[in-house]
Amino acid sequence: MNKIYTLAFAAAIMLFVAGATLAQTCPGSYVTYLIRDKNGKPVDAASSKVTLAAGASGASKRWKVSLKEWAPSGSIVLPDVIKPLNGTISGLTTSQFCNFPEPATLSVTIGRKTMHLTFNFPPMDEYDSADFVVDSPKFKAGKYAITLAMPTGRRGDYYAATGWKRVR
């Protein structure tokens, strides 16, 4: 009888540990960056005009051209002026398992001019995840940074170009 109780207790512990482990998984976080030219017109990241050179570590190394549908229906509320771009142009995207523990960097070159970008993420708990769709200011060479806020009540949010600040 003791063996039965011991086995039942061991099984219960294993189920509890397995359940706790599953509860701690996360879908991962994504950043999609929409590129604009010097006049503010959207640029398809898949075009030959755009060259990308990412940073040296973490999510900064994994930038790639996104799908044209970068905000699946209902996942992120887009302003009316941005909605028509979803499904028609690619952006640049990177991801991280759970969340971004450090800023992501990206360098985008159009012609002979390069924008060096830093994406600063909100503090997140270890297993939090969020998606960020970030619009670009008019393309101009230099260094820029944006500080993103945690999405409000949804999985992700859109961040306007007005959030970018020029840095030295």
Coordinates of N, CA, C and O in Angstrom, one line a residue:
M1 N 0.8 -1.2 0.0 CA 0.0 0.0 0.0 C 0.9 1.3 0.0 O 0.5 2.2 -0.6
N2 N 2.0 1.2 0.7 CA 2.9 2.4 0.8 C 3.4 2.7 -0.6 O 3.7 3.8 -1.0
K3 N 3.7 1.6 -1.4 CA 4.2 1.8 -2.8 C 3.2 2.6 -3.6 O 3.5 3.4 -4.4
I4 N 1.9 2.2 -3.4 CA 0.9 2.9 -4.2 C 0.8 4.4 -3.8 O 0.8 5.2 -4.7
Y5 N 0.9 4.7 -2.5 CA 0.9 6.1 -2.1 C 2.1 6.8 -2.6 O 2.1 8.0 -3.0
T6 N 3.2 6.2 -2.6 CA 4.5 6.7 -3.0 C 4.4 7.0 -4.5 O 4.8 8.1 -5.0
L7 N 3.9 6.1 -5.3 CA 3.8 6.3 -6.7 C 2.8 7.4 -7.1 O 3.0 8.2 -7.9
A8 N 1.7 7.4 -6.3 CA 0.7 8.5 -6.5 C 1.2 9.8 -6.2 O 1.0 10.8 -6.9
F9 N 2.0 9.9 -5.1 CA 2.6 11.2 -4.7 C 3.6 11.6 -5.7 O 3.6 12.8 -6.1
A10 N 4.4 10.7 -6.2 CA 5.4 11.0 -7.2 C 4.8 11.5 -8.5 O 5.2 12.4 -9.2
A11 N 3.7 10.8 -8.9 CA 2.9 11.2 -10.1 C 2.3 12.6 -10.0 O 2.4 13.4 -10.9
A12 N 1.8 12.9 -8.8 CA 1.2 14.2 -8.5 C 2.3 15.3 -8.6 O 2.1 16.3 -9.2
I13 N 3.4 15.0 -8.0 CA 4.5 16.0 -8.1 C 5.0 16.2 -9.5 O 5.2 17.3 -10.0
M14 N 5.1 15.1 -10.3 CA 5.5 15.3 -11.7 C 4.4 16.1 -12.5 O 4.8 16.9 -13.3
L15 N 3.2 15.8 -12.3 CA 2.1 16.6 -12.9 C 2.2 18.1 -12.5 O 2.0 19.0 -13.4
F16 N 2.4 18.3 -11.3 CA 2.5 19.7 -10.8 C 3.7 20.4 -11.5 O 3.5 21.6 -12.0
V17 N 4.8 19.8 -11.5 CA 6.0 20.4 -12.1 C 5.8 20.6 -13.6 O 6.1 21.7 -14.1
A18 N 5.2 19.6 -14.3 CA 5.0 19.7 -15.7 C 4.0 20.9 -16.0 O 4.2 21.7 -16.9
G19 N 2.9 21.0 -15.1 CA 2.0 22.1 -15.3 C 2.6 23.4 -15.0 O 2.3 24.4 -15.8
A20 N 3.4 23.5 -14.0 CA 4.1 24.8 -13.7 C 5.1 25.2 -14.9 O 5.2 26.3 -15.3
T21 N 5.7 24.2 -15.5 CA 6.6 24.5 -16.6 C 5.8 25.0 -17.8 O 6.2 25.9 -18.4
L22 N 4.7 24.3 -18.1 CA 3.9 24.7 -19.2 C 3.3 26.1 -19.0 O 3.2 26.9 -19.9
A23 N 3.0 26.5 -17.8 CA 2.4 27.8 -17.5 C 3.5 28.9 -17.7 O 3.1 30.0 -17.8
Q24 N 4.7 28.5 -17.7 CA 5.8 29.5 -17.8 C 6.3 29.7 -19.3 O 7.3 30.3 -19.5
T25 N 5.6 29.1 -20.2 CA 6.1 29.3 -21.6 C 5.5 30.6 -22.1 O 4.5 31.1 -21.6
C26 N 6.1 31.1 -23.2 CA 5.6 32.3 -23.8 C 5.7 32.2 -25.3 O 6.5 31.5 -25.8
P27 N 4.9 33.0 -26.0 CA 4.9 32.9 -27.5 C 6.0 33.6 -28.1 O 6.3 33.5 -29.3
G28 N 6.8 34.5 -27.4 CA 7.8 35.2 -28.0 C 7.4 36.6 -28.3 O 6.2 36.9 -28.5
S29 N 8.3 37.5 -28.5 CA 8.1 38.9 -28.8 C 8.6 39.2 -30.2 O 9.7 38.7 -30.6
Y30 N 8.0 40.2 -30.9 CA 8.4 40.6 -32.2 C 8.4 42.1 -32.4 O 7.6 42.8 -31.7
V31 N 9.4 42.6 -33.2 CA 9.4 44.0 -33.6 C 9.3 44.0 -35.1 O 10.1 43.3 -35.7
T32 N 8.4 44.8 -35.6 CA 8.4 45.0 -37.1 C 8.6 46.5 -37.3 O 7.9 47.3 -36.7
Y33 N 9.6 46.8 -38.1 CA 9.9 48.2 -38.4 C 9.5 48.5 -39.8 O 9.9 47.9 -40.8
L34 N 8.7 49.6 -40.0 CA 8.2 50.0 -41.3 C 9.2 51.1 -41.8 O 9.4 52.1 -41.1
I35 N 9.7 51.0 -43.0 CA 10.7 51.9 -43.5 C 10.0 53.0 -44.3 O 9.1 52.7 -45.1
R36 N 10.5 54.2 -44.2 CA 10.0 55.3 -45.1 C 11.2 56.0 -45.8 O 12.3 56.0 -45.2
D37 N 11.0 56.6 -46.9 CA 12.0 57.2 -47.6 C 12.2 58.7 -47.1 O 11.5 59.1 -46.2
K38 N 13.1 59.4 -47.7 CA 13.3 60.8 -47.3 C 12.1 61.7 -47.3 O 12.1 62.8 -46.7
N39 N 11.1 61.4 -48.1 CA 9.9 62.2 -48.2 C 8.8 61.6 -47.4 O 7.7 62.2 -47.3
G40 N 9.1 60.5 -46.6 CA 8.1 59.9 -45.8 C 7.2 58.9 -46.4 O 6.3 58.4 -45.8
K41 N 7.5 58.6 -47.7 CA 6.7 57.5 -48.4 C 7.2 56.2 -47.9 O 8.4 55.9 -47.8
P42 N 6.2 55.2 -47.7 CA 6.6 53.9 -47.3 C 7.4 53.2 -48.3 O 7.2 53.3 -49.5
V43 N 8.4 52.4 -47.9 CA 9.3 51.7 -48.7 C 9.2 50.2 -48.4 O 9.2 49.8 -47.2
D44 N 9.1 49.4 -49.4 CA 9.0 47.9 -49.2 C 10.4 47.4 -48.9 O 11.4 47.6 -49.7
A45 N 10.6 46.8 -47.7 CA 11.9 46.4 -47.2 C 12.5 45.3 -48.1 O 13.7 45.1 -48.1
A46 N 11.6 44.6 -48.9 CA 12.1 43.6 -49.8 C 12.7 44.2 -51.1 O 13.3 43.5 -51.9
S47 N 12.6 45.5 -51.3 CA 13.1 46.1 -52.5 C 14.6 46.2 -52.5 O 15.2 46.2 -51.4
S48 N 15.2 46.3 -53.7 CA 16.6 46.4 -53.8 C 17.2 47.7 -53.3 O 18.4 47.8 -53.1
K49 N 16.4 48.7 -53.0 CA 16.8 50.0 -52.5 C 17.3 49.9 -51.0 O 18.1 50.7 -50.6
V50 N 16.9 48.9 -50.3 CA 17.1 48.8 -48.9 C 18.2 47.8 -48.6 O 18.2 46.7 -49.0
T51 N 19.2 48.3 -47.8 CA 20.3 47.4 -47.3 C 20.2 47.4 -45.8 O 20.1 48.4 -45.2
L52 N 20.4 46.2 -45.2 CA 20.3 46.1 -43.8 C 21.6 45.5 -43.2 O 22.1 44.5 -43.7
A53 N 22.1 46.1 -42.2 CA 23.3 45.6 -41.5 C 22.9 45.7 -40.0 O 22.8 46.8 -39.4
A54 N 22.7 44.5 -39.4 CA 22.2 44.5 -38.0 C 23.3 44.6 -37.0 O 24.5 44.5 -37.4
G55 N 23.0 44.7 -35.8 CA 23.9 44.8 -34.7 C 24.6 43.5 -34.4 O 24.5 42.5 -35.2
A56 N 25.4 43.4 -33.4 CA 26.3 42.3 -33.1 C 25.8 41.2 -32.3 O 26.4 40.1 -32.3
S57 N 24.7 41.3 -31.5 CA 24.3 40.3 -30.6 C 22.8 40.2 -30.5 O 22.1 41.1 -30.8
G58 N 22.4 39.0 -29.9 CA 21.0 38.8 -29.6 C 20.0 39.1 -30.7 O 20.3 38.7 -31.9
A59 N 18.9 39.7 -30.4 CA 17.9 39.9 -31.4 C 18.4 40.9 -32.5 O 17.9 40.8 -33.6
S60 N 19.4 41.7 -32.2 CA 19.9 42.6 -33.2 C 20.5 41.8 -34.4 O 20.6 42.4 -35.5
K61 N 20.9 40.6 -34.2 CA 21.5 39.8 -35.3 C 20.5 39.2 -36.2 O 20.8 38.7 -37.3
R62 N 19.3 39.1 -35.8 CA 18.3 38.3 -36.5 C 17.3 39.2 -37.3 O 16.2 38.7 -37.6
W63 N 17.6 40.4 -37.7 CA 16.6 41.2 -38.5 C 16.5 40.5 -39.8 O 17.5 40.0 -40.4
K64 N 15.3 40.5 -40.4 CA 15.0 40.0 -41.7 C 13.8 40.7 -42.3 O 13.1 41.4 -41.6
V65 N 13.6 40.5 -43.6 CA 12.4 41.1 -44.2 C 11.2 40.3 -43.7 O 11.2 39.1 -43.7
S66 N 10.2 41.1 -43.3 CA 9.0 40.5 -42.8 C 8.0 40.1 -43.9 O 8.2 40.4 -45.1
L67 N 7.0 39.3 -43.5 CA 5.9 39.1 -44.4 C 5.2 40.4 -44.7 O 5.3 41.3 -44.0
K68 N 4.5 40.4 -45.8 CA 3.7 41.7 -46.1 C 2.6 41.9 -45.1 O 2.2 43.0 -44.8
E69 N 2.1 40.8 -44.6 CA 1.0 40.8 -43.5 C 1.7 40.8 -42.2 O 1.9 39.8 -41.6
W70 N 2.2 42.0 -41.7 CA 2.9 42.0 -40.5 C 2.1 42.3 -39.2 O 2.6 42.3 -38.1
A71 N 0.8 42.6 -39.4 CA -0.1 42.8 -38.3 C -1.4 41.9 -38.6 O -2.4 42.5 -39.1
P72 N -1.3 40.6 -38.2 CA -2.5 39.8 -38.4 C -3.8 40.4 -37.8 O -3.7 41.1 -36.8
S73 N -4.9 40.2 -38.5 CA -6.2 40.8 -38.1 C -6.4 40.6 -36.6 O -6.4 39.6 -36.1
G74 N -6.7 41.8 -35.9 CA -7.1 41.7 -34.5 C -5.9 41.7 -33.6 O -6.1 41.9 -32.4
S75 N -4.7 41.4 -34.0 CA -3.6 41.3 -33.1 C -3.1 42.7 -32.6 O -2.6 42.9 -31.5
I76 N -3.1 43.7 -33.5 CA -2.7 45.0 -33.3 C -3.6 46.0 -33.9 O -4.0 45.9 -35.1
V77 N -4.0 47.0 -33.1 CA -4.9 48.0 -33.7 C -4.1 49.1 -34.4 O -3.2 49.7 -33.8
L78 N -4.3 49.2 -35.7 CA -3.5 50.1 -36.5 C -4.3 51.4 -36.8 O -5.5 51.3 -37.1
P79 N -3.7 52.5 -36.9 CA -4.4 53.7 -37.3 C -4.8 53.6 -38.7 O -4.2 52.9 -39.5
D80 N -5.9 54.3 -39.1 CA -6.4 54.3 -40.4 C -5.4 54.6 -41.5 O -5.5 54.0 -42.6
V81 N -4.4 55.4 -41.3 CA -3.4 55.8 -42.3 C -2.4 54.6 -42.5 O -1.7 54.6 -43.5
I82 N -2.3 53.7 -41.5 CA -1.3 52.6 -41.6 C -2.0 51.3 -42.1 O -1.4 50.5 -42.8
K83 N -3.3 51.2 -41.9 CA -4.0 49.9 -42.2 C -3.7 49.5 -43.7 O -3.5 48.4 -44.0
P84 N -3.8 50.4 -44.7 CA -3.6 50.0 -46.1 C -2.2 49.5 -46.4 O -2.0 48.8 -47.4
L85 N -1.2 49.8 -45.5 CA 0.1 49.3 -45.8 C 0.3 47.8 -45.4 O 1.0 47.0 -46.0
N86 N -0.5 47.4 -44.4 CA -0.5 46.0 -44.0 C -1.0 45.1 -45.1 O -2.1 45.2 -45.5
G87 N -0.1 44.2 -45.5 CA -0.5 43.3 -46.7 C 0.0 43.8 -48.0 O -0.1 43.1 -49.0
T88 N 0.6 45.0 -48.0 CA 1.1 45.5 -49.3 C 2.6 45.8 -49.3 O 3.2 45.7 -50.4
I89 N 3.2 46.0 -48.2 CA 4.7 46.2 -48.1 C 5.3 45.4 -47.0 O 4.6 45.1 -46.0
S90 N 6.5 45.0 -47.1 CA 7.2 44.3 -46.1 C 8.0 45.3 -45.2 O 8.4 46.3 -45.7
G91 N 8.1 45.0 -44.0 CA 9.0 45.7 -43.1 C 10.2 44.9 -42.8 O 10.5 43.9 -43.4
L92 N 10.9 45.3 -41.7 CA 12.0 44.5 -41.2 C 11.5 44.0 -39.8 O 10.9 44.7 -39.1
T93 N 11.9 42.8 -39.5 CA 11.4 42.2 -38.3 C 12.5 41.4 -37.6 O 13.4 40.9 -38.2
T94 N 12.4 41.3 -36.2 CA 13.2 40.5 -35.4 C 12.4 40.0 -34.3 O 11.3 40.5 -34.0
S95 N 12.9 38.9 -33.7 CA 12.1 38.3 -32.6 C 13.0 37.8 -31.5 O 14.2 37.7 -31.7
Q96 N 12.4 37.5 -30.4 CA 13.1 37.0 -29.2 C 12.2 36.1 -28.5 O 11.0 36.3 -28.3
F97 N 12.8 35.0 -28.0 CA 12.0 34.1 -27.1 C 11.5 34.8 -25.9 O 12.4 35.4 -25.2
C98 N 10.3 34.8 -25.6 CA 9.7 35.6 -24.5 C 9.7 37.1 -24.7 O 8.8 37.6 -25.3
N99 N 10.8 37.7 -24.4 CA 10.9 39.2 -24.6 C 12.3 39.6 -24.8 O 13.2 38.9 -24.8
F100 N 12.4 40.9 -25.0 CA 13.7 41.5 -25.3 C 14.4 42.0 -24.0 O 14.0 43.1 -23.5
P101 N 15.4 41.3 -23.5 CA 16.0 41.8 -22.2 C 16.9 43.0 -22.4 O 17.3 43.6 -21.5
E102 N 17.3 43.3 -23.7 CA 18.1 44.4 -23.9 C 17.7 45.1 -25.2 O 16.9 44.5 -26.0
P103 N 18.1 46.3 -25.5 CA 17.7 47.0 -26.7 C 18.1 46.2 -27.9 O 19.1 45.5 -27.9
A104 N 17.4 46.4 -29.0 CA 17.8 45.8 -30.3 C 18.2 47.0 -31.2 O 17.7 48.1 -31.1
T105 N 19.3 46.7 -32.0 CA 19.8 47.8 -32.9 C 19.6 47.3 -34.3 O 19.6 46.1 -34.6
L106 N 19.6 48.3 -35.2 CA 19.4 48.0 -36.6 C 20.0 49.2 -37.4 O 19.9 50.4 -37.0
S107 N 20.7 48.9 -38.5 CA 21.2 49.9 -39.4 C 20.6 49.7 -40.7 O 20.7 48.6 -41.3
V108 N 19.9 50.7 -41.3 CA 19.3 50.6 -42.6 C 19.9 51.6 -43.5 O 20.0 52.8 -43.2
T109 N 20.3 51.2 -44.7 CA 20.9 52.0 -45.7 C 20.0 52.1 -46.9 O 19.6 51.1 -47.4
I110 N 19.8 53.3 -47.4 CA 19.1 53.6 -48.7 C 20.1 54.5 -49.4 O 20.4 55.6 -48.9
G111 N 20.5 54.1 -50.6 CA 21.4 54.9 -51.3 C 22.8 54.8 -50.5 O 23.2 53.8 -50.2
R112 N 23.3 56.0 -50.2 CA 24.6 56.0 -49.5 C 24.4 56.5 -48.1 O 25.3 56.9 -47.4
K113 N 23.1 56.6 -47.6 CA 22.8 57.2 -46.3 C 22.3 56.0 -45.4 O 21.6 55.1 -45.8
T114 N 22.7 56.1 -44.1 CA 22.4 55.1 -43.2 C 21.7 55.6 -41.9 O 22.2 56.6 -41.4
M115 N 20.7 55.0 -41.5 CA 20.0 55.3 -40.2 C 20.4 54.2 -39.3 O 20.2 53.0 -39.6
H116 N 21.0 54.6 -38.1 CA 21.3 53.6 -37.1 C 20.2 53.8 -36.0 O 20.0 54.8 -35.4
L117 N 19.5 52.7 -35.7 CA 18.3 52.7 -34.9 C 18.5 51.8 -33.6 O 19.1 50.7 -33.7
T118 N 18.0 52.3 -32.5 CA 18.0 51.6 -31.3 C 16.6 51.5 -30.8 O 15.9 52.5 -30.6
F119 N 16.1 50.3 -30.5 CA 14.8 50.0 -30.0 C 14.9 49.7 -28.5 O 15.4 48.6 -28.2
N120 N 14.4 50.6 -27.7 CA 14.4 50.3 -26.2 C 13.1 49.8 -25.8 O 12.0 50.4 -26.1
F121 N 13.1 48.7 -25.1 CA 11.9 48.0 -24.7 C 11.5 48.2 -23.3 O 12.3 48.6 -22.5
P122 N 10.2 48.1 -23.0 CA 9.7 48.3 -21.7 C 10.2 47.2 -20.8 O 10.5 46.1 -21.3
P123 N 10.3 47.4 -19.5 CA 10.6 46.3 -18.6 C 9.5 45.3 -18.6 O 8.3 45.6 -18.7
M124 N 9.9 44.0 -18.7 CA 8.9 43.0 -18.8 C 9.3 41.8 -17.8 O 10.5 41.6 -17.6
D125 N 8.3 41.2 -17.3 CA 8.6 40.0 -16.5 C 9.2 38.9 -17.4 O 9.0 38.9 -18.6
E126 N 9.8 38.0 -16.8 CA 10.6 36.9 -17.5 C 9.8 36.2 -18.6 O 10.4 35.9 -19.6
Y127 N 8.5 35.9 -18.4 CA 7.8 35.2 -19.3 C 6.7 36.0 -20.1 O 5.9 35.5 -20.7
D128 N 6.8 37.3 -20.0 CA 6.0 38.2 -20.8 C 6.4 38.2 -22.3 O 7.5 38.0 -22.6
S129 N 5.4 38.5 -23.1 CA 5.7 38.6 -24.6 C 4.8 39.8 -25.1 O 3.8 40.1 -24.5
A130 N 5.3 40.4 -26.1 CA 4.6 41.5 -26.8 C 5.1 41.7 -28.2 O 6.2 41.4 -28.5
D131 N 4.2 42.3 -29.0 CA 4.6 42.6 -30.4 C 4.6 44.1 -30.6 O 3.7 44.8 -30.0
F132 N 5.5 44.6 -31.3 CA 5.7 46.0 -31.5 C 5.8 46.3 -33.0 O 6.7 45.8 -33.7
V133 N 4.9 47.1 -33.6 CA 5.0 47.6 -35.0 C 5.4 49.0 -34.9 O 4.6 49.9 -34.3
V134 N 6.6 49.3 -35.4 CA 7.2 50.7 -35.2 C 7.3 51.4 -36.6 O 8.0 50.8 -37.5
D135 N 6.7 52.5 -36.7 CA 6.8 53.3 -37.9 C 8.1 54.1 -37.9 O 8.7 54.5 -36.9
S136 N 8.6 54.4 -39.1 CA 9.9 55.1 -39.3 C 9.6 56.6 -39.5 O 8.6 57.0 -40.2
P137 N 10.5 57.5 -39.0 CA 10.5 58.9 -39.5 C 10.9 59.0 -40.9 O 11.4 58.0 -41.5
K138 N 10.9 60.1 -41.5 CA 11.4 60.3 -42.8 C 12.9 59.9 -42.8 O 13.6 60.2 -41.8
F139 N 13.3 59.2 -43.8 CA 14.7 58.6 -43.8 C 15.7 59.8 -43.9 O 15.7 60.6 -44.8
K140 N 16.6 59.8 -42.9 CA 17.7 60.7 -42.8 C 18.8 60.1 -42.1 O 18.6 59.5 -41.0
A141 N 20.0 60.2 -42.6 CA 21.2 59.6 -42.0 C 21.4 60.1 -40.6 O 21.0 61.3 -40.3
G142 N 21.8 59.2 -39.7 CA 22.0 59.6 -38.3 C 21.7 58.4 -37.4 O 21.3 57.3 -37.8
K143 N 21.8 58.8 -36.1 CA 21.5 57.8 -35.0 C 20.2 58.2 -34.3 O 20.0 59.4 -34.0
Y144 N 19.3 57.2 -34.2 CA 18.0 57.5 -33.6 C 17.6 56.4 -32.6 O 18.1 55.3 -32.7
A145 N 16.8 56.8 -31.6 CA 16.4 55.8 -30.6 C 14.9 56.0 -30.3 O 14.4 57.1 -30.4
I146 N 14.2 54.9 -30.0 CA 12.8 55.0 -29.6 C 12.6 54.2 -28.3 O 13.2 53.1 -28.2
T147 N 11.8 54.7 -27.4 CA 11.5 53.9 -26.2 C 10.1 53.5 -26.3 O 9.2 54.3 -26.4
L148 N 9.9 52.2 -26.3 CA 8.6 51.6 -26.5 C 7.9 51.3 -25.2 O 8.5 50.9 -24.2
A149 N 6.6 51.5 -25.1 CA 5.8 51.2 -23.9 C 5.2 49.8 -24.1 O 5.0 49.3 -25.2
M150 N 4.8 49.3 -22.9 CA 4.2 48.0 -23.0 C 2.8 48.2 -23.6 O 2.1 49.1 -23.3
P151 N 2.4 47.2 -24.5 CA 1.1 47.3 -25.2 C 0.0 47.4 -24.1 O 0.1 46.7 -23.1
T152 N -1.0 48.1 -24.4 CA -2.1 48.3 -23.4 C -3.3 47.3 -23.7 O -4.0 47.5 -24.7
G153 N -3.4 46.3 -22.9 CA -4.6 45.4 -23.0 C -4.6 44.5 -24.3 O -5.6 43.8 -24.5
R154 N -3.6 44.5 -25.1 CA -3.5 43.6 -26.2 C -2.2 43.0 -26.3 O -1.3 43.3 -25.5
R155 N -2.0 42.1 -27.2 CA -0.7 41.4 -27.4 C 0.3 42.4 -28.0 O 1.5 42.2 -27.8
G156 N -0.1 43.4 -28.8 CA 0.8 44.3 -29.4 C 0.3 45.6 -29.7 O -0.9 45.8 -29.5
D157 N 1.1 46.5 -30.1 CA 0.7 47.9 -30.4 C 1.5 48.5 -31.5 O 2.6 48.0 -31.9
Y158 N 1.0 49.5 -32.1 CA 1.6 50.3 -33.1 C 2.3 51.5 -32.5 O 1.7 52.1 -31.6
Y159 N 3.5 51.9 -32.9 CA 4.2 53.0 -32.3 C 4.5 54.0 -33.5 O 5.2 53.6 -34.4
A160 N 4.0 55.2 -33.4 CA 4.2 56.2 -34.4 C 5.6 56.7 -34.5 O 6.4 56.6 -33.6
A161 N 5.9 57.2 -35.7 CA 7.3 57.8 -36.0 C 7.7 58.9 -35.0 O 8.8 59.2 -34.8
T162 N 6.7 59.5 -34.5 CA 7.0 60.7 -33.6 C 7.7 60.3 -32.3 O 8.3 61.1 -31.6
G163 N 7.8 59.0 -32.0 CA 8.5 58.5 -30.8 C 10.0 58.5 -31.0 O 10.8 58.3 -30.1
W164 N 10.5 58.6 -32.3 CA 11.9 58.5 -32.5 C 12.6 59.8 -32.1 O 12.1 60.9 -32.4
K165 N 13.7 59.7 -31.5 CA 14.5 60.9 -31.1 C 15.9 60.7 -31.6 O 16.5 59.6 -31.6
R166 N 16.5 61.8 -32.2 CA 17.9 61.8 -32.7 C 18.8 61.7 -31.5 O 18.6 62.4 -30.5
V167 N 19.8 60.9 -31.6 CA 20.8 60.8 -30.5 C 22.2 61.0 -31.1 O 22.4 60.9 -32.3
R168 N 23.2 61.3 -30.2 CA 24.5 61.5 -30.7 C 25.3 60.2 -30.7 O 25.1 59.3 -30.0

